Coordinates of C-alpha atoms and ligand atoms in Angstrom, one line a residue:
M1436 CA -36.4 -45.3 -121.0
S1437 CA -32.8 -46.5 -120.2
D1438 CA -32.7 -50.0 -118.9
I1439 CA -31.3 -49.0 -115.5
K1440 CA -34.0 -46.4 -115.0
E1441 CA -36.7 -48.9 -115.9
S1442 CA -35.1 -51.5 -113.6
L1443 CA -34.7 -49.1 -110.7
L1444 CA -38.2 -47.8 -111.0
A1445 CA -39.5 -51.3 -111.0
R1446 CA -37.5 -52.3 -107.9
I1447 CA -38.7 -49.2 -106.1
A1448 CA -42.3 -50.0 -107.0
N1449 CA -42.1 -53.6 -105.8
R1450 CA -40.0 -52.6 -102.7
E1451 CA -37.1 -54.8 -103.8
A1452 CA -34.7 -51.8 -104.0
R1453 CA -32.1 -51.9 -101.3
I1454 CA -31.7 -48.6 -99.4
G1455 CA -28.5 -47.5 -97.8
V1456 CA -28.3 -44.3 -95.6
I1457 CA -24.9 -42.9 -94.7
G1458 CA -24.9 -41.1 -91.4
L1459 CA -27.5 -42.1 -88.7
G1460 CA -28.0 -38.9 -86.8
Y1461 CA -31.2 -36.9 -86.2
V1462 CA -31.8 -37.0 -90.0
G1463 CA -30.4 -40.3 -91.2
L1464 CA -31.9 -42.6 -88.5
P1465 CA -35.5 -41.4 -89.0
L1466 CA -35.0 -41.7 -92.8
V1467 CA -33.6 -45.3 -92.8
V1468 CA -36.4 -46.3 -90.4
E1469 CA -39.0 -44.8 -92.6
F1470 CA -37.7 -46.7 -95.6
A1471 CA -37.6 -49.9 -93.6
H1472 CA -41.1 -49.3 -92.4
G1473 CA -42.1 -48.7 -96.0
G1474 CA -41.0 -52.3 -96.8
F1475 CA -37.5 -51.8 -98.1
K1476 CA -34.5 -53.7 -96.9
S1477 CA -32.6 -50.8 -95.4
T1478 CA -29.1 -50.5 -94.1
G1479 CA -27.7 -47.7 -92.1
F1480 CA -24.0 -46.9 -92.6
E1481 CA -22.2 -45.4 -89.6
V1482 CA -18.6 -44.6 -88.7
D1483 CA -19.6 -44.9 -85.0
L1484 CA -19.7 -48.6 -84.2
R1485 CA -21.7 -47.9 -81.0
K1486 CA -24.6 -46.4 -83.1
A1487 CA -24.6 -49.4 -85.5
E1488 CA -24.6 -51.8 -82.6
A1489 CA -27.4 -50.0 -80.8
I1490 CA -29.6 -50.2 -83.9
N1491 CA -28.8 -53.9 -84.4
R1492 CA -29.8 -54.5 -80.8
G1493 CA -33.1 -52.9 -81.7
E1494 CA -32.4 -49.7 -79.8
S1495 CA -32.9 -46.0 -80.8
Y1496 CA -30.7 -43.1 -79.6
I1497 CA -32.8 -40.4 -81.3
P1498 CA -35.8 -39.3 -79.2
D1499 CA -38.1 -39.0 -82.3
V1500 CA -37.5 -42.6 -83.3
P1501 CA -39.1 -45.1 -80.9
G1502 CA -36.8 -48.0 -79.9
S1503 CA -39.8 -50.4 -80.2
Q1504 CA -40.0 -49.5 -83.9
V1505 CA -36.3 -50.1 -84.5
A1506 CA -36.6 -53.4 -82.6
E1507 CA -39.5 -54.5 -84.7
L1508 CA -37.9 -53.6 -88.0
V1509 CA -34.6 -55.3 -87.1
R1510 CA -36.5 -58.4 -86.0
K1511 CA -38.3 -58.5 -89.3
G1512 CA -35.0 -58.2 -91.1
N1513 CA -35.9 -54.9 -92.8
L1514 CA -33.4 -52.8 -90.9
G1515 CA -29.8 -53.2 -90.0
A1516 CA -26.7 -51.0 -89.5
T1517 CA -23.0 -51.5 -90.2
T1518 CA -19.6 -49.8 -90.2
D1519 CA -18.6 -52.0 -93.2
F1520 CA -19.0 -49.5 -96.1
T1521 CA -18.2 -52.2 -98.7
Q1522 CA -21.8 -53.2 -98.2
L1523 CA -22.7 -50.0 -100.1
A1524 CA -22.1 -52.2 -103.2
E1525 CA -25.4 -54.0 -102.4
Q1526 CA -27.5 -50.9 -102.3
D1527 CA -29.7 -49.6 -105.1
I1528 CA -30.2 -46.2 -103.5
I1529 CA -27.6 -44.5 -101.3
I1530 CA -28.6 -41.4 -99.3
I1531 CA -26.0 -39.2 -97.7
C1532 CA -27.0 -37.6 -94.3
V1533 CA -23.7 -36.4 -92.9
P1534 CA -22.9 -33.2 -91.0
T1535 CA -22.0 -30.0 -92.9
P1536 CA -20.5 -27.8 -90.2
L1537 CA -18.6 -24.5 -90.6
R1538 CA -14.9 -24.1 -90.3
K1539 CA -13.6 -21.6 -87.7
T1540 CA -13.4 -19.1 -90.7
K1541 CA -17.2 -19.6 -91.2
D1542 CA -16.4 -21.3 -94.5
P1543 CA -18.3 -24.5 -95.5
D1544 CA -16.8 -27.8 -94.3
V1545 CA -17.9 -30.4 -96.8
S1546 CA -15.2 -32.9 -95.7
Y1547 CA -17.9 -35.3 -94.4
I1548 CA -19.6 -35.2 -97.8
L1549 CA -16.3 -35.9 -99.5
S1550 CA -15.6 -38.8 -97.2
A1551 CA -19.0 -40.3 -97.9
A1552 CA -18.4 -39.9 -101.6
D1553 CA -15.0 -41.6 -101.4
R1554 CA -16.7 -44.6 -99.7
I1555 CA -19.4 -44.7 -102.4
I1556 CA -17.0 -44.6 -105.4
S1557 CA -15.0 -47.5 -104.1
T1558 CA -18.1 -49.7 -104.7
L1559 CA -20.1 -47.5 -107.1
K1560 CA -21.9 -49.8 -109.5
R1561 CA -24.2 -49.5 -112.5
G1562 CA -27.8 -48.8 -111.7
Q1563 CA -27.2 -47.0 -108.3
L1564 CA -29.0 -43.8 -107.3
I1565 CA -27.1 -41.4 -104.9
I1566 CA -28.9 -38.7 -103.1
L1567 CA -27.3 -36.0 -101.0
E1568 CA -29.5 -34.7 -98.1
S1569 CA -26.9 -32.7 -96.1
T1570 CA -27.4 -29.0 -96.2
T1571 CA -24.8 -27.4 -98.5
Y1572 CA -24.1 -24.6 -100.9
P1573 CA -25.7 -24.5 -104.4
G1574 CA -23.6 -26.5 -106.8
T1575 CA -22.2 -29.1 -104.4
T1576 CA -24.1 -31.9 -106.0
D1577 CA -23.3 -31.1 -109.6
E1578 CA -19.9 -29.4 -109.2
V1579 CA -18.4 -31.5 -106.5
L1580 CA -20.1 -34.9 -106.3
R1581 CA -20.8 -35.5 -110.0
P1582 CA -17.1 -35.2 -111.1
I1583 CA -16.1 -37.6 -108.3
F1584 CA -18.6 -40.2 -109.6
D1585 CA -17.8 -39.5 -113.3
E1586 CA -14.1 -40.2 -112.5
T1587 CA -15.0 -43.8 -112.0
G1588 CA -15.8 -44.0 -115.7
L1589 CA -19.5 -44.5 -115.0
Q1590 CA -21.7 -41.9 -116.5
I1591 CA -24.8 -40.0 -115.2
D1592 CA -28.1 -41.6 -116.3
A1593 CA -26.3 -44.3 -118.4
D1594 CA -24.8 -45.9 -115.3
Y1595 CA -25.9 -44.0 -112.1
F1596 CA -28.3 -41.3 -111.0
L1597 CA -27.6 -38.3 -108.7
A1598 CA -29.9 -35.9 -106.9
F1599 CA -30.2 -33.6 -103.9
S1600 CA -33.0 -33.5 -101.4
P1601 CA -32.8 -31.2 -98.4
E1602 CA -33.5 -32.6 -94.9
R1603 CA -36.3 -30.9 -93.1
V1604 CA -36.3 -32.9 -89.8
D1605 CA -37.4 -30.8 -86.9
P1606 CA -36.4 -32.7 -83.8
G1607 CA -39.1 -32.9 -81.1
N1608 CA -41.8 -31.5 -83.4
P1609 CA -44.9 -33.5 -82.5
N1610 CA -46.8 -32.5 -85.6
F1611 CA -44.3 -32.9 -88.4
N1612 CA -42.2 -36.0 -89.2
T1613 CA -40.3 -37.6 -92.1
K1614 CA -43.6 -38.9 -93.6
N1615 CA -45.7 -35.7 -93.6
I1616 CA -43.1 -33.1 -94.2
P1617 CA -43.1 -32.2 -98.0
K1618 CA -39.9 -33.4 -99.6
V1619 CA -38.1 -31.3 -102.2
V1620 CA -36.1 -33.3 -104.7
G1621 CA -33.8 -32.1 -107.5
G1622 CA -31.8 -34.3 -109.8
I1623 CA -28.7 -33.6 -111.8
T1624 CA -30.7 -34.7 -114.8
T1625 CA -34.4 -35.3 -115.5
A1626 CA -33.9 -39.1 -115.2
S1627 CA -32.2 -38.6 -111.8
S1628 CA -35.0 -36.4 -110.6
L1629 CA -37.5 -39.0 -111.7
V1630 CA -36.0 -42.0 -109.9
A1631 CA -35.2 -39.9 -106.8
T1632 CA -38.8 -38.6 -106.7
A1633 CA -40.1 -42.2 -107.1
A1634 CA -38.0 -43.4 -104.2
Y1635 CA -39.2 -40.7 -101.8
A1636 CA -42.8 -40.9 -103.0
T1637 CA -42.9 -44.4 -101.4
I1638 CA -42.4 -43.0 -97.9
V1639 CA -43.4 -39.3 -98.0
D1640 CA -46.9 -37.9 -98.5
H1641 CA -45.8 -35.1 -100.8
V1642 CA -42.8 -34.8 -103.0
H1643 CA -42.0 -31.5 -104.8
R1644 CA -39.6 -32.0 -107.8
T1645 CA -37.4 -29.1 -108.8
S1646 CA -35.7 -28.7 -112.2
S1647 CA -32.2 -29.2 -110.8
A1648 CA -30.2 -30.1 -107.7
R1649 CA -29.1 -26.5 -107.4
V1650 CA -32.6 -25.3 -107.0
A1651 CA -33.2 -27.9 -104.2
E1652 CA -29.9 -26.9 -102.5
T1653 CA -30.8 -23.2 -102.7
C1654 CA -34.4 -23.8 -101.5
K1655 CA -33.1 -25.3 -98.2
L1656 CA -30.7 -22.3 -97.6
L1657 CA -33.6 -19.9 -98.4
E1658 CA -35.7 -21.6 -95.7
N1659 CA -33.2 -21.2 -93.0
T1660 CA -31.8 -17.9 -94.1
F1661 CA -35.4 -16.6 -94.0
R1662 CA -35.5 -17.5 -90.3
A1663 CA -32.1 -16.0 -89.5
V1664 CA -32.9 -12.7 -91.2
N1665 CA -36.3 -12.4 -89.7
I1666 CA -35.0 -13.2 -86.2
G1667 CA -32.3 -10.6 -86.8
L1668 CA -35.0 -8.1 -87.8
V1669 CA -36.9 -8.5 -84.5
N1670 CA -33.7 -8.6 -82.5
E1671 CA -32.8 -5.2 -84.0
L1672 CA -36.4 -4.0 -83.3
A1673 CA -36.1 -5.1 -79.7
Q1674 CA -33.0 -3.0 -79.2
L1675 CA -34.7 0.0 -80.8
C1676 CA -37.8 -0.5 -78.7
H1677 CA -35.7 -0.7 -75.6
E1678 CA -34.3 2.7 -76.5
L1679 CA -37.8 4.1 -77.2
D1680 CA -39.2 2.4 -74.1
I1681 CA -41.8 0.5 -76.2
D1682 CA -42.8 -3.1 -75.3
T1683 CA -41.4 -5.1 -78.3
W1684 CA -43.5 -8.2 -77.5
E1685 CA -46.7 -6.2 -77.4
V1686 CA -45.7 -4.7 -80.8
I1687 CA -45.2 -8.2 -82.3
T1688 CA -48.4 -9.5 -80.8
A1689 CA -50.3 -6.6 -82.4
A1690 CA -48.6 -7.1 -85.8
A1691 CA -49.4 -10.8 -85.7
T1692 CA -53.1 -9.9 -85.7
K1693 CA -52.6 -9.2 -89.4
P1694 CA -54.1 -12.3 -91.1
F1695 CA -51.9 -12.1 -94.2
G1696 CA -48.4 -10.8 -95.2
F1697 CA -46.9 -11.1 -91.7
M1698 CA -45.2 -14.0 -89.8
P1699 CA -44.2 -13.4 -86.2
F1700 CA -40.7 -14.0 -85.1
Y1701 CA -39.5 -13.1 -81.5
P1702 CA -36.5 -11.5 -80.1
G1703 CA -34.2 -13.7 -78.0
P1704 CA -30.7 -13.8 -76.5
G1705 CA -29.2 -14.8 -79.8
I1706 CA -29.6 -17.8 -82.1
G1707 CA -28.4 -21.3 -81.5
G1708 CA -28.7 -24.8 -83.0
H1709 CA -27.2 -26.7 -85.8
C1710 CA -29.1 -25.1 -88.7
I1711 CA -30.0 -21.4 -88.4
P1712 CA -26.7 -20.0 -87.3
L1713 CA -24.8 -22.1 -89.8
D1714 CA -26.8 -22.7 -93.0
P1715 CA -26.9 -19.0 -94.2
H1716 CA -23.1 -19.0 -94.3
Y1717 CA -23.2 -21.7 -96.9
L1718 CA -25.1 -19.4 -99.2
S1719 CA -23.0 -16.3 -98.4
W1720 CA -19.9 -18.2 -99.0
K1721 CA -21.1 -19.3 -102.5
A1722 CA -22.1 -15.7 -103.2
R1723 CA -18.7 -14.5 -102.3
M1724 CA -17.1 -17.0 -104.6
H1725 CA -19.1 -15.2 -107.3
G1726 CA -18.1 -11.7 -106.1
F1727 CA -21.6 -11.1 -104.7
E1728 CA -22.1 -9.9 -101.1
A1729 CA -25.2 -11.4 -99.5
R1730 CA -25.7 -8.4 -97.2
F1731 CA -28.9 -9.6 -95.5
I1732 CA -27.1 -12.7 -94.3
S1733 CA -24.1 -10.8 -92.9
L1734 CA -26.3 -8.2 -91.3
A1735 CA -28.5 -10.8 -89.6
E1736 CA -25.4 -12.5 -88.4
E1737 CA -24.1 -9.2 -87.0
V1738 CA -27.3 -8.4 -85.2
N1739 CA -28.0 -11.9 -83.9
S1740 CA -24.5 -12.5 -82.7
R1741 CA -24.6 -9.3 -80.7
M1742 CA -27.7 -10.2 -78.7
P1743 CA -25.7 -11.9 -75.9
E1744 CA -23.9 -8.5 -75.5
H1745 CA -27.3 -6.7 -75.4
V1746 CA -28.5 -9.1 -72.7
V1747 CA -25.4 -8.5 -70.6
G1748 CA -26.1 -4.8 -71.0
L1749 CA -29.6 -5.3 -69.6
V1750 CA -28.1 -7.2 -66.6
T1751 CA -25.6 -4.4 -66.0
G1752 CA -28.3 -1.8 -66.2
G1753 CA -30.6 -3.7 -63.8
L1754 CA -27.9 -4.2 -61.2
N1755 CA -26.9 -0.6 -61.6
R1756 CA -30.5 0.4 -60.7
H1757 CA -30.0 -1.7 -57.6
R1758 CA -26.7 0.2 -56.9
K1759 CA -24.7 -2.9 -57.6
A1760 CA -21.8 -3.6 -59.9
V1761 CA -21.7 -6.8 -62.1
N1762 CA -18.3 -7.4 -60.6
G1763 CA -18.8 -9.6 -57.6
S1764 CA -22.5 -10.0 -58.2
K1765 CA -24.1 -13.5 -58.0
I1766 CA -25.9 -14.2 -61.3
L1767 CA -28.1 -17.2 -61.9
V1768 CA -28.7 -18.1 -65.5
M1769 CA -32.0 -20.0 -66.0
G1770 CA -31.9 -22.3 -69.0
V1771 CA -28.8 -22.7 -71.3
A1772 CA -30.0 -25.0 -74.1
Y1773 CA -30.3 -23.3 -77.5
K1774 CA -34.1 -23.5 -77.3
R1775 CA -36.8 -24.6 -74.9
D1776 CA -37.4 -28.2 -73.8
I1777 CA -34.3 -29.7 -75.4
D1778 CA -30.8 -30.5 -74.1
D1779 CA -28.9 -29.3 -77.2
M1780 CA -26.2 -26.8 -76.5
R1781 CA -24.9 -26.3 -80.1
E1782 CA -24.1 -22.6 -80.8
S1783 CA -26.3 -21.8 -77.7
P1784 CA -26.1 -18.0 -77.0
A1785 CA -26.1 -18.8 -73.3
L1786 CA -22.4 -19.7 -73.6
A1787 CA -21.5 -16.2 -74.7
I1788 CA -23.7 -14.7 -72.0
V1789 CA -22.1 -16.7 -69.2
E1790 CA -18.5 -16.0 -70.5
S1791 CA -19.2 -12.2 -70.8
L1792 CA -20.6 -12.1 -67.3
Q1793 CA -17.7 -14.0 -65.9
E1794 CA -15.3 -11.7 -67.7
L1795 CA -17.0 -8.8 -65.9
G1796 CA -16.3 -10.4 -62.6
A1797 CA -19.7 -11.9 -61.8
E1798 CA -20.1 -15.2 -59.9
V1799 CA -22.2 -17.0 -62.5
S1800 CA -24.2 -20.2 -61.9
F1801 CA -26.8 -21.9 -64.1
H1802 CA -29.8 -24.1 -63.8
D1803 CA -31.1 -26.1 -66.7
P1804 CA -33.4 -29.2 -66.2
Y1805 CA -32.0 -30.7 -69.5
V1806 CA -28.3 -29.7 -69.3
T1807 CA -25.9 -30.6 -66.4
T1808 CA -22.6 -29.2 -67.6
I1809 CA -21.6 -26.5 -70.1
H1810 CA -18.2 -26.2 -71.7
L1811 CA -16.8 -22.7 -72.0
E1812 CA -14.2 -21.1 -74.2
G1813 CA -10.7 -22.0 -73.1
A1814 CA -9.0 -25.2 -72.2
D1815 CA -11.1 -27.5 -70.2
R1816 CA -13.3 -24.7 -68.7
H1817 CA -16.7 -26.0 -67.8
L1818 CA -19.5 -25.1 -65.4
Q1819 CA -21.7 -27.6 -63.6
G1820 CA -25.4 -26.8 -63.3
I1821 CA -26.9 -26.3 -59.8
P1822 CA -30.2 -27.5 -58.4
L1823 CA -33.0 -24.8 -58.4
T1824 CA -33.9 -23.9 -54.8
D1825 CA -35.5 -20.8 -53.3
A1826 CA -32.2 -20.2 -51.5
V1827 CA -30.1 -19.9 -54.8
V1828 CA -32.8 -17.7 -56.4
E1829 CA -33.0 -15.4 -53.3
A1830 CA -29.2 -15.2 -53.1
A1831 CA -28.8 -14.2 -56.7
D1832 CA -28.4 -10.5 -57.3
C1833 CA -29.9 -11.1 -60.8
V1834 CA -31.6 -14.1 -62.4
V1835 CA -31.3 -14.2 -66.3
I1836 CA -33.9 -16.3 -68.1
V1837 CA -32.0 -17.3 -71.2
T1838 CA -34.0 -20.4 -72.2
D1839 CA -37.6 -20.7 -71.4
H1840 CA -38.0 -24.4 -70.6
S1841 CA -41.7 -25.2 -69.9
N1842 CA -41.1 -27.1 -66.7
I1843 CA -40.1 -24.1 -64.6
D1844 CA -42.5 -22.2 -62.3
Y1845 CA -41.6 -18.6 -63.4
G1846 CA -44.1 -17.1 -61.1
H1847 CA -42.4 -18.6 -58.1
L1848 CA -39.0 -17.8 -59.5
V1849 CA -39.8 -14.1 -59.9
A1850 CA -41.5 -13.9 -56.5
K1851 CA -38.2 -15.1 -54.9
A1852 CA -35.8 -13.2 -57.1
Q1853 CA -34.4 -9.7 -56.4
L1854 CA -34.0 -8.9 -60.1
V1855 CA -35.0 -10.8 -63.3
V1856 CA -33.8 -10.2 -66.9
D1857 CA -36.3 -12.1 -69.1
T1858 CA -35.0 -12.7 -72.6
R1859 CA -37.9 -14.9 -73.6
N1860 CA -41.0 -13.0 -72.4
T1861 CA -41.8 -15.9 -70.0
T1862 CA -42.9 -13.4 -67.3
R1863 CA -45.5 -11.8 -69.6
K1864 CA -48.3 -13.9 -68.2
L1865 CA -47.4 -13.1 -64.5
K1866 CA -49.7 -10.5 -62.9
G1867 CA -49.4 -7.8 -60.3
G1868 CA -46.9 -7.5 -57.5
D1869 CA -43.7 -5.5 -58.0
L1870 CA -43.2 -7.1 -61.5
D1871 CA -42.3 -3.9 -63.3
A1872 CA -39.7 -2.9 -60.6
K1873 CA -38.2 -6.4 -60.6
V1874 CA -38.4 -7.7 -64.2
I1875 CA -36.5 -6.3 -67.2
R1876 CA -37.6 -7.7 -70.6
L1877 CA -35.7 -7.9 -73.8
Ligands
SAJ1365 N1 -35.2 -18.1 -82.3 C1 -35.5 -16.8 -82.0 N2 -36.6 -16.2 -82.4 C2 -37.5 -16.9 -83.1 C3 -37.3 -18.2 -83.5 C4 -36.1 -18.8 -83.1 O1 -34.6 -16.2 -81.3 O2 -38.6 -16.3 -83.5 C5 -34.0 -18.7 -81.9 C6 -34.2 -20.0 -81.1 O3 -34.2 -19.7 -79.7 C7 -32.9 -20.8 -81.5 C8 -32.6 -20.4 -82.9 O4 -33.3 -19.2 -83.1 O5 -31.9 -20.4 -80.6 C9 -33.1 -21.4 -83.9 O6 -34.4 -21.7 -83.6 P1 -35.4 -22.5 -84.6 O7 -36.8 -22.4 -84.1 O8 -35.2 -22.1 -86.0 O9 -35.0 -24.0 -84.3 P2 -34.0 -25.0 -85.0 O10 -32.6 -24.5 -85.0 O11 -34.2 -26.3 -84.5 O12 -34.5 -25.0 -86.6 C10 -35.1 -26.1 -87.1 C11 -34.9 -25.9 -88.6 N3 -35.3 -27.2 -89.2 C12 -34.5 -27.6 -90.2 O13 -33.5 -27.0 -90.6 C13 -34.8 -28.9 -90.8 C14 -35.8 -24.8 -89.1 O14 -35.8 -24.9 -90.6 C15 -37.2 -25.0 -88.6 O15 -38.0 -24.0 -89.2 C16 -37.2 -24.9 -87.1 O16 -36.4 -26.1 -86.7 C17 -38.6 -25.0 -86.5 O17 -39.5 -24.4 -87.2 O18 -38.7 -25.5 -85.4

């Protein structure tokens, strides 16, 4: 066993290894806290001084990370944060948790990864383990990162270790957290896999080692492409069922009684968030680079991205039935966040729905208990949310439920509304009255 591997494994085992996490967002902060909680002296590296200062004050800005836990770990000296990246030199293990967005062309943007790598190589030293957690295309770790590190003259295994481990943080999930979500880990080499696995095994209940970083990178993309494609399937089914006058939700509920070989997904107004709409494009981009067309990914994107248009069609049809034009109608959008009970607007389909209705001449307002302002296409165009009152519901020619936040009384909303387009099946549980005449479901 090489001396640096033996030494690192020993330092991991006795908790002497220093842990550095680059990027303290919804992935990096819980991770660095988990390592600090596990007894490692852990340092968060951030470009945003406000985040570093908040942590050093013992505060948390991520809802899933209790401020009290941060304060306790900082007080004990196990946790700190800095914008001084030269301190990377003091770390034994460096984990990269930076964003991997898409460019406007829907091509991968790995600039944040490259920036983190640049900072690491300026202090890269013998014996360090670097792990990439950011979701990225297969080959990033071995084709992009490894050459950058090799250029320093240090060599894999002889001088440093390199691995990939996909993040699986699910913000707001009360049942799954950094500790109990199985961790997939794949090293550039067997030795890299071994040390990376040993590091995570100190804080995660179950570590699954793959034979390479590429397998681990592809595993993550399969997980989220699986969701995007299956959501696309049910969104297409919803459009077909609408044509056939069949209740899509009843069909899915019935199919879900199958105890094996089926997993329910549900139609919606489109897909939002920082993962599902973006991650599959990392896989299809890599495929294109190899002359391979990932048709399921592009088809899912086509179906999912057209759902806002389908919702606007339901609104238009509903108003038409009331002998009203969209143009000049008052439309109240209920819920704009990309999914229920959060305030995250990233890629939210509500934005496309609001913009389309405005383009058709509707007077659009929105209420969302978690979101006060939305920013629309075009320079400095934004819309303030309004308070939810009986008056605004009664005055609306159509109420569109786009995000089904749990803290809304949908029974009362429907009772006061003239027309409701329900894209989340929230009105399913309501009984009686003139529901069928008043409510249109996706
Ligand atoms: N959506 C549907 N129909 C569905 C499920 C989701 O339309 O049946 C929509 C949601 O409304 C949302 C978008 O798709 O707009 C994404 O929803 P999501 O439930 O996948 O939530 P995310 O984006 O928070 O996905 C995260 C992912 N976690 C990570 O990448 C670490 C995903 O892998 C998780 O499976 C997902 O959380 C989860 O299960 O909550």
